[in-house]
């Protein structure tokens, strides 16, 4: 496997660091990725390839100003996907990308000596030089400039961008991606808590869209109770609201004291019943996203 940290906007625009098994990030010259601003710790973070999990993992090394993945501060080891936004010291945004699958070249097209050189290059981490000296100061806002030509994301075919400008509605590409992650993190999560004869026995998280409920599969919510039909009802999550519709069940579906005859919205404080099985809708909001650019 091979990975890359790169930036297309801001102070570090054009900076690119590639590595294989492991890279440490910090302002000390002993790191594989050297970032010299004073707010970066000597040994700030580490990214390494986890062989059993077959993925890259990021961990903060006790840095003073923290490390974020997709806008969320890293408090323990964080698994990375094929594309993430990694923010060092809550100020410098880099795109992490697994690139090995995108840049393999057919062996037949390379001479034997070139294949050997390529293998040796992939086996070793590519050290990076400091982007600027220790005494220089950082002015990120004044350094944001547009990038001409295709972005690195376009070149590796991860996303398709119609315009060459990195801005989206006044935001940089990195900021737009981070905003999308932050919005997703703040969306409500709905759960159905089931009980029978006053005893809770099952809690199910509802996915966005349709959640079919019945006694047997294929249903996302399986309730093993004789009063539940094979395909009893469907619970739909849409735009922050939850609806239920009976599917012609033998023992019916009830919202409050009313039998459900058509799709009906479920309120959090309303009793819900499928056959003889009672249920309660629970709403939970998990907002873990931290504001980018704010130093703790």
mmCIF file of C-alpha atoms in Angstrom:
data_model
loop_
_atom_site.group_PDB
_atom_site.id
_atom_site.type_symbol
_atom_site.label_atom_id
_atom_site.label_comp_id
_atom_site.label_asym_id
_atom_site.label_seq_id
_atom_site.Cartn_x
_atom_site.Cartn_y
_atom_site.Cartn_z
ATOM 1 C CA UNK A 1 0.000 0.000 0.000
ATOM 2 C CA UNK A 2 1.003 3.570 -0.555
ATOM 3 C CA UNK A 3 -0.452 6.835 0.727
ATOM 4 C CA UNK A 4 -0.170 10.530 0.106
ATOM 5 C CA UNK A 5 -0.708 13.725 2.074
ATOM 6 C CA UNK A 6 -1.200 16.720 -0.180
ATOM 7 C CA UNK A 7 -2.719 20.174 -0.186
ATOM 8 C CA UNK A 8 -4.161 22.220 -3.056
ATOM 9 C CA UNK A 9 -5.126 25.400 -1.198
ATOM 10 C CA UNK A 10 -3.921 27.604 1.627
ATOM 11 C CA UNK A 11 -0.402 28.103 2.957
ATOM 12 C CA UNK A 12 0.751 24.589 2.036
ATOM 13 C CA UNK A 13 -0.698 24.624 -1.500
ATOM 14 C CA UNK A 14 1.395 22.274 -3.649
ATOM 15 C CA UNK A 15 2.925 20.397 -0.704
ATOM 16 C CA UNK A 16 2.901 16.642 -1.278
ATOM 17 C CA UNK A 17 4.295 13.839 0.900
ATOM 18 C CA UNK A 18 4.213 10.158 -0.074
ATOM 19 C CA UNK A 19 4.931 7.176 2.160
ATOM 20 C CA UNK A 20 4.277 3.465 2.457
ATOM 21 C CA UNK A 21 4.281 1.811 5.884
ATOM 22 C CA UNK A 22 4.587 4.770 8.234
ATOM 23 C CA UNK A 23 5.096 8.518 8.457
ATOM 24 C CA UNK A 24 5.531 10.742 11.488
ATOM 25 C CA UNK A 25 4.489 14.369 11.188
ATOM 26 C CA UNK A 26 6.028 17.256 13.113
ATOM 27 C CA UNK A 27 8.354 20.236 12.959
ATOM 28 C CA UNK A 28 11.488 18.312 13.983
ATOM 29 C CA UNK A 29 13.710 17.304 11.044
ATOM 30 C CA UNK A 30 13.671 13.652 12.120
ATOM 31 C CA UNK A 31 10.050 13.284 10.978
ATOM 32 C CA UNK A 32 9.111 11.826 7.614
ATOM 33 C CA UNK A 33 6.753 14.779 7.024
ATOM 34 C CA UNK A 34 8.272 18.018 8.284
ATOM 35 C CA UNK A 35 5.935 20.973 8.901
ATOM 36 C CA UNK A 36 7.836 23.860 10.484
ATOM 37 C CA UNK A 37 5.202 26.319 11.844
ATOM 38 C CA UNK A 38 5.589 26.942 15.594
ATOM 39 C CA UNK A 39 2.076 25.688 16.359
ATOM 40 C CA UNK A 40 3.059 22.223 15.072
ATOM 41 C CA UNK A 41 4.564 20.018 17.796
ATOM 42 C CA UNK A 42 7.997 18.399 17.385
ATOM 43 C CA UNK A 43 6.304 15.000 17.044
ATOM 44 C CA UNK A 44 2.729 15.917 16.211
ATOM 45 C CA UNK A 45 1.090 12.814 14.733
ATOM 46 C CA UNK A 46 1.754 9.463 13.113
ATOM 47 C CA UNK A 47 0.136 7.626 10.199
ATOM 48 C CA UNK A 48 0.918 3.941 9.733
ATOM 49 C CA UNK A 49 -0.441 0.958 7.819
ATOM 50 C CA UNK A 50 -2.208 -1.594 10.011
ATOM 51 C CA UNK A 51 -1.574 -4.983 8.387
ATOM 52 C CA UNK A 52 -4.350 -6.963 10.176
ATOM 53 C CA UNK A 53 -6.972 -4.288 9.432
ATOM 54 C CA UNK A 54 -5.532 -3.562 5.966
ATOM 55 C CA UNK A 55 -5.971 0.174 6.366
ATOM 56 C CA UNK A 56 -4.026 3.257 7.415
ATOM 57 C CA UNK A 57 -4.400 4.501 10.984
ATOM 58 C CA UNK A 58 -3.737 8.005 12.338
ATOM 59 C CA UNK A 59 -2.839 8.771 15.939
ATOM 60 C CA UNK A 60 -2.076 12.075 17.600
ATOM 61 C CA UNK A 61 1.226 11.952 19.531
ATOM 62 C CA UNK A 62 0.112 14.237 22.345
ATOM 63 C CA UNK A 63 0.400 17.391 20.270
ATOM 64 C CA UNK A 64 -0.357 20.744 21.883
ATOM 65 C CA UNK A 65 -2.863 21.915 19.257
ATOM 66 C CA UNK A 66 -4.350 18.614 18.191
ATOM 67 C CA UNK A 67 -5.100 16.701 15.000
ATOM 68 C CA UNK A 68 -8.478 16.463 13.251
ATOM 69 C CA UNK A 69 -9.872 13.936 10.784
ATOM 70 C CA UNK A 70 -12.753 15.300 8.709
ATOM 71 C CA UNK A 71 -13.276 18.081 11.244
ATOM 72 C CA UNK A 72 -13.376 15.784 14.300
ATOM 73 C CA UNK A 73 -10.554 15.918 16.850
ATOM 74 C CA UNK A 74 -8.588 12.686 17.179
ATOM 75 C CA UNK A 75 -8.609 11.369 20.743
ATOM 76 C CA UNK A 76 -7.541 7.802 19.996
ATOM 77 C CA UNK A 77 -6.285 5.840 17.010
ATOM 78 C CA UNK A 78 -8.458 6.714 14.009
ATOM 79 C CA UNK A 79 -8.865 4.480 10.952
ATOM 80 C CA UNK A 80 -8.490 6.350 7.668
ATOM 81 C CA UNK A 81 -10.434 5.624 4.504
ATOM 82 C CA UNK A 82 -9.294 6.070 0.906
ATOM 83 C CA UNK A 83 -9.885 9.831 1.213
ATOM 84 C CA UNK A 84 -9.895 12.006 4.346
ATOM 85 C CA UNK A 85 -9.192 15.576 5.376
ATOM 86 C CA UNK A 86 -6.482 15.689 8.039
ATOM 87 C CA UNK A 87 -5.983 18.974 9.891
ATOM 88 C CA UNK A 88 -2.822 19.578 11.906
ATOM 89 C CA UNK A 89 -2.915 22.102 14.785
ATOM 90 C CA UNK A 90 -6.527 22.818 13.715
ATOM 91 C CA UNK A 91 -5.140 25.185 11.064
ATOM 92 C CA UNK A 92 -3.444 23.301 8.218
ATOM 93 C CA UNK A 93 -5.684 21.084 6.050
ATOM 94 C CA UNK A 94 -4.210 18.185 4.090
ATOM 95 C CA UNK A 95 -5.963 15.564 1.994
ATOM 96 C CA UNK A 96 -4.985 12.007 2.900
ATOM 97 C CA UNK A 97 -5.350 9.594 0.025
ATOM 98 C CA UNK A 98 -4.556 5.927 -0.567
ATOM 99 C CA UNK A 99 -3.083 5.906 -4.071
ATOM 100 C CA UNK A 100 -1.636 2.439 -4.594
ATOM 101 C CA UNK A 101 -4.694 1.173 -6.465
ATOM 102 C CA UNK A 102 -4.680 4.190 -8.792
ATOM 103 C CA UNK A 103 -1.045 4.274 -9.829
ATOM 104 C CA UNK A 104 -0.026 0.701 -10.514
ATOM 105 C CA UNK A 105 1.635 0.312 -13.875
ATOM 106 C CA UNK A 106 1.579 -2.943 -15.904
ATOM 107 C CA UNK A 107 4.815 -4.830 -15.431
ATOM 108 C CA UNK A 108 5.148 -5.489 -19.168
ATOM 109 C CA UNK A 109 5.427 -1.791 -19.917
ATOM 110 C CA UNK A 110 8.431 -1.233 -17.619
ATOM 111 C CA UNK A 111 12.011 -2.358 -18.313
ATOM 112 C CA UNK A 112 13.496 -4.735 -15.756
ATOM 113 C CA UNK A 113 15.810 -2.134 -14.204
ATOM 114 C CA UNK A 114 12.947 0.347 -13.875
ATOM 115 C CA UNK A 115 10.806 -2.266 -12.118
ATOM 116 C CA UNK A 116 13.539 -2.778 -9.548
ATOM 117 C CA UNK A 117 13.899 0.959 -8.983
ATOM 118 C CA UNK A 118 10.122 1.323 -8.581
ATOM 119 C CA UNK A 119 9.981 -1.542 -6.055
ATOM 120 C CA UNK A 120 12.774 -0.012 -4.022
ATOM 121 C CA UNK A 121 11.035 3.367 -4.111
ATOM 122 C CA UNK A 122 7.736 1.881 -2.906
ATOM 123 C CA UNK A 123 9.464 -0.058 -0.133
ATOM 124 C CA UNK A 124 10.969 3.042 1.436
ATOM 125 C CA UNK A 125 9.294 6.104 2.888
ATOM 126 C CA UNK A 126 9.948 9.232 0.908
ATOM 127 C CA UNK A 127 11.311 11.821 3.371
ATOM 128 C CA UNK A 128 10.045 15.360 3.036
ATOM 129 C CA UNK A 129 11.997 18.548 3.483
ATOM 130 C CA UNK A 130 10.629 21.406 5.613
ATOM 131 C CA UNK A 131 8.352 23.693 3.634
ATOM 132 C CA UNK A 132 9.858 26.747 5.296
ATOM 133 C CA UNK A 133 12.336 27.639 8.024
ATOM 134 C CA UNK A 134 11.722 27.730 11.757
ATOM 135 C CA UNK A 135 11.891 31.493 12.018
ATOM 136 C CA UNK A 136 9.224 32.170 9.409
ATOM 137 C CA UNK A 137 5.696 33.022 10.512
ATOM 138 C CA UNK A 138 2.416 31.737 9.166
ATOM 139 C CA UNK A 139 -0.225 33.834 7.417
ATOM 140 C CA UNK A 140 -2.685 31.265 6.128
ATOM 141 C CA UNK A 141 -5.543 33.570 5.102
ATOM 142 C CA UNK A 142 -3.393 35.693 2.798
ATOM 143 C CA UNK A 143 -1.854 32.618 1.191
ATOM 144 C CA UNK A 144 -5.035 31.059 -0.215
ATOM 145 C CA UNK A 145 -4.700 31.096 -4.001
ATOM 146 C CA UNK A 146 -6.603 29.402 -6.825
ATOM 147 C CA UNK A 147 -5.062 26.294 -8.391
ATOM 148 C CA UNK A 148 -4.746 26.266 -12.191
ATOM 149 C CA UNK A 149 -5.398 23.129 -14.183
ATOM 150 C CA UNK A 150 -6.722 19.880 -12.775
ATOM 151 C CA UNK A 151 -6.622 19.209 -9.051
ATOM 152 C CA UNK A 152 -4.794 16.192 -7.679
ATOM 153 C CA UNK A 153 -8.189 14.687 -6.894
ATOM 154 C CA UNK A 154 -9.115 14.851 -10.573
ATOM 155 C CA UNK A 155 -5.822 13.297 -11.639
ATOM 156 C CA UNK A 156 -6.388 10.215 -9.472
ATOM 157 C CA UNK A 157 -10.053 9.966 -10.486
ATOM 158 C CA UNK A 158 -11.387 10.055 -6.937
ATOM 159 C CA UNK A 159 -13.852 12.852 -7.633
ATOM 160 C CA UNK A 160 -14.918 14.738 -10.742
ATOM 161 C CA UNK A 161 -14.738 18.527 -10.602
ATOM 162 C CA UNK A 162 -16.331 20.521 -13.397
ATOM 163 C CA UNK A 163 -14.428 23.736 -12.741
ATOM 164 C CA UNK A 164 -10.709 24.128 -12.209
ATOM 165 C CA UNK A 165 -11.184 26.631 -9.398
ATOM 166 C CA UNK A 166 -10.959 24.980 -5.952
ATOM 167 C CA UNK A 167 -13.804 27.075 -4.529
ATOM 168 C CA UNK A 168 -17.390 25.888 -3.921
ATOM 169 C CA UNK A 169 -19.830 28.660 -2.964
ATOM 170 C CA UNK A 170 -16.996 30.769 -1.633
ATOM 171 C CA UNK A 171 -15.308 27.831 0.147
ATOM 172 C CA UNK A 172 -12.149 25.964 -0.760
ATOM 173 C CA UNK A 173 -12.478 22.340 -1.828
ATOM 174 C CA UNK A 174 -11.127 21.172 1.529
ATOM 175 C CA UNK A 175 -13.538 23.396 3.451
ATOM 176 C CA UNK A 176 -16.492 22.177 1.378
ATOM 177 C CA UNK A 177 -15.596 18.544 2.018
ATOM 178 C CA UNK A 178 -15.136 19.181 5.723
ATOM 179 C CA UNK A 179 -18.462 21.016 5.890
ATOM 180 C CA UNK A 180 -20.230 18.028 4.352
ATOM 181 C CA UNK A 181 -18.700 15.746 6.970
ATOM 182 C CA UNK A 182 -19.693 18.141 9.765
ATOM 183 C CA UNK A 183 -23.287 18.349 8.524
ATOM 184 C CA UNK A 184 -23.518 14.558 8.361
ATOM 185 C CA UNK A 185 -22.106 14.277 11.885
ATOM 186 C CA UNK A 186 -24.786 16.621 13.251
ATOM 187 C CA UNK A 187 -27.789 14.830 11.711
ATOM 188 C CA UNK A 188 -30.242 13.233 14.182
ATOM 189 C CA UNK A 189 -30.122 9.481 14.691
ATOM 190 C CA UNK A 190 -33.459 7.739 15.205
ATOM 191 C CA UNK A 191 -33.891 4.488 17.095
ATOM 192 C CA UNK A 192 -36.879 2.267 17.837
ATOM 193 C CA UNK A 193 -36.943 0.746 21.312
ATOM 194 C CA UNK A 194 -39.217 -2.311 21.552
ATOM 195 C CA UNK A 195 -40.872 -3.718 24.674
ATOM 196 C CA UNK A 196 -43.345 -6.475 25.497
ATOM 197 C CA UNK A 197 -45.350 -6.715 28.708
ATOM 198 C CA UNK A 198 -43.457 -3.710 30.061
ATOM 199 C CA UNK A 199 -39.974 -5.171 29.431
ATOM 200 C CA UNK A 200 -37.600 -3.749 26.854
ATOM 201 C CA UNK A 201 -36.015 -6.391 24.665
ATOM 202 C CA UNK A 202 -34.605 -4.719 21.543
ATOM 203 C CA UNK A 203 -33.335 -1.373 20.239
ATOM 204 C CA UNK A 204 -32.802 -0.822 16.509
ATOM 205 C CA UNK A 205 -31.141 2.147 14.792
ATOM 206 C CA UNK A 206 -33.139 3.340 11.791
ATOM 207 C CA UNK A 207 -31.337 4.044 8.549
ATOM 208 C CA UNK A 208 -32.303 6.885 6.237
ATOM 209 C CA UNK A 209 -35.023 5.682 3.880
ATOM 210 C CA UNK A 210 -37.226 2.612 4.307
ATOM 211 C CA UNK A 211 -36.863 0.181 7.229
ATOM 212 C CA UNK A 212 -39.107 -2.858 6.755
ATOM 213 C CA UNK A 213 -40.384 -4.524 9.938
ATOM 214 C CA UNK A 214 -41.616 -8.096 10.183
ATOM 215 C CA UNK A 215 -41.333 -11.463 11.871
ATOM 216 C CA UNK A 216 -38.887 -12.928 9.359
ATOM 217 C CA UNK A 217 -36.466 -11.753 6.719
ATOM 218 C CA UNK A 218 -35.841 -10.110 4.440
ATOM 219 C CA UNK A 219 -36.661 -7.280 6.858
ATOM 220 C CA UNK A 220 -34.266 -4.741 8.362
ATOM 221 C CA UNK A 221 -36.155 -4.959 11.672
ATOM 222 C CA UNK A 222 -36.985 -8.527 12.715
ATOM 223 C CA UNK A 223 -39.348 -9.004 15.675
ATOM 224 C CA UNK A 224 -39.880 -12.639 16.701
ATOM 225 C CA UNK A 225 -43.403 -12.381 18.095
ATOM 226 C CA UNK A 226 -46.536 -14.282 16.963
ATOM 227 C CA UNK A 227 -48.531 -11.030 16.754
ATOM 228 C CA UNK A 228 -46.125 -9.679 14.102
ATOM 229 C CA UNK A 229 -46.812 -10.505 10.449
ATOM 230 C CA UNK A 230 -44.062 -11.657 8.095
ATOM 231 C CA UNK A 231 -44.033 -8.177 6.495
ATOM 232 C CA UNK A 232 -45.821 -6.070 9.045
ATOM 233 C CA UNK A 233 -44.953 -2.400 8.428
ATOM 234 C CA UNK A 234 -42.392 -0.031 6.992
ATOM 235 C CA UNK A 235 -40.754 2.797 8.963
ATOM 236 C CA UNK A 236 -39.327 5.582 6.796
ATOM 237 C CA UNK A 237 -36.785 8.227 7.821
ATOM 238 C CA UNK A 238 -36.862 11.277 5.569
ATOM 239 C CA UNK A 239 -35.641 14.865 6.104
ATOM 240 C CA UNK A 240 -35.352 14.507 9.865
ATOM 241 C CA UNK A 241 -38.845 13.007 10.237
ATOM 242 C CA UNK A 242 -40.046 9.430 10.792
ATOM 243 C CA UNK A 243 -43.152 7.883 9.222
ATOM 244 C CA UNK A 244 -44.823 4.470 9.591
ATOM 245 C CA UNK A 245 -47.075 2.592 7.182
ATOM 246 C CA UNK A 246 -48.847 -0.709 7.806
ATOM 247 C CA UNK A 247 -48.391 -3.364 5.103
ATOM 248 C CA UNK A 248 -51.713 -5.153 5.598
ATOM 249 C CA UNK A 249 -50.677 -6.909 8.799
ATOM 250 C CA UNK A 250 -53.063 -9.238 10.628
ATOM 251 C CA UNK A 251 -52.829 -7.438 14.000
ATOM 252 C CA UNK A 252 -52.351 -3.918 12.656
ATOM 253 C CA UNK A 253 -50.067 -1.033 13.533
ATOM 254 C CA UNK A 254 -51.036 1.708 15.966
ATOM 255 C CA UNK A 255 -49.819 5.272 16.530
ATOM 256 C CA UNK A 256 -51.288 6.332 19.836
ATOM 257 C CA UNK A 257 -54.814 4.851 19.873
ATOM 258 C CA UNK A 258 -55.283 5.217 16.122
ATOM 259 C CA UNK A 259 -54.945 2.322 13.703
ATOM 260 C CA UNK A 260 -52.536 3.206 10.921
ATOM 261 C CA UNK A 261 -54.416 3.215 7.617
ATOM 262 C CA UNK A 262 -52.007 5.385 5.627
ATOM 263 C CA UNK A 263 -48.462 6.630 6.077
ATOM 264 C CA UNK A 264 -48.387 8.490 9.396
ATOM 265 C CA UNK A 265 -45.690 10.622 11.008
ATOM 266 C CA UNK A 266 -44.402 9.347 14.359
ATOM 267 C CA UNK A 267 -43.893 11.921 17.098
ATOM 268 C CA UNK A 268 -41.345 11.308 19.850
ATOM 269 C CA UNK A 269 -43.945 11.448 22.627
ATOM 270 C CA UNK A 270 -46.530 9.206 20.933
ATOM 271 C CA UNK A 271 -47.009 5.536 21.828
ATOM 272 C CA UNK A 272 -46.351 3.110 18.971
ATOM 273 C CA UNK A 273 -47.472 -0.519 18.703
ATOM 274 C CA UNK A 274 -46.961 -3.313 16.167
ATOM 275 C CA UNK A 275 -49.420 -6.110 16.923
ATOM 276 C CA UNK A 276 -48.922 -6.655 20.660
ATOM 277 C CA UNK A 277 -45.360 -5.291 20.661
ATOM 278 C CA UNK A 278 -44.947 -1.750 21.962
ATOM 279 C CA UNK A 279 -42.296 0.614 20.654
ATOM 280 C CA UNK A 280 -40.923 4.059 21.342
ATOM 281 C CA UNK A 281 -39.158 6.406 18.939
ATOM 282 C CA UNK A 282 -35.897 7.834 20.302
ATOM 283 C CA UNK A 283 -34.038 10.740 18.739
ATOM 284 C CA UNK A 284 -30.334 11.265 19.379
ATOM 285 C CA UNK A 285 -28.033 13.946 17.970
ATOM 286 C CA UNK A 286 -24.303 13.276 17.805
ATOM 287 C CA UNK A 287 -22.407 16.443 16.939
ATOM 288 C CA UNK A 288 -18.738 15.578 17.250
ATOM 289 C CA UNK A 289 -17.494 18.020 14.664
ATOM 290 C CA UNK A 290 -15.150 20.714 15.885
ATOM 291 C CA UNK A 291 -14.831 24.138 14.315
ATOM 292 C CA UNK A 292 -11.874 24.239 11.936
ATOM 293 C CA UNK A 293 -9.232 26.867 12.539
ATOM 294 C CA UNK A 294 -9.948 27.383 16.225
ATOM 295 C CA UNK A 295 -6.987 26.703 18.488
ATOM 296 C CA UNK A 296 -7.658 25.025 21.824
#
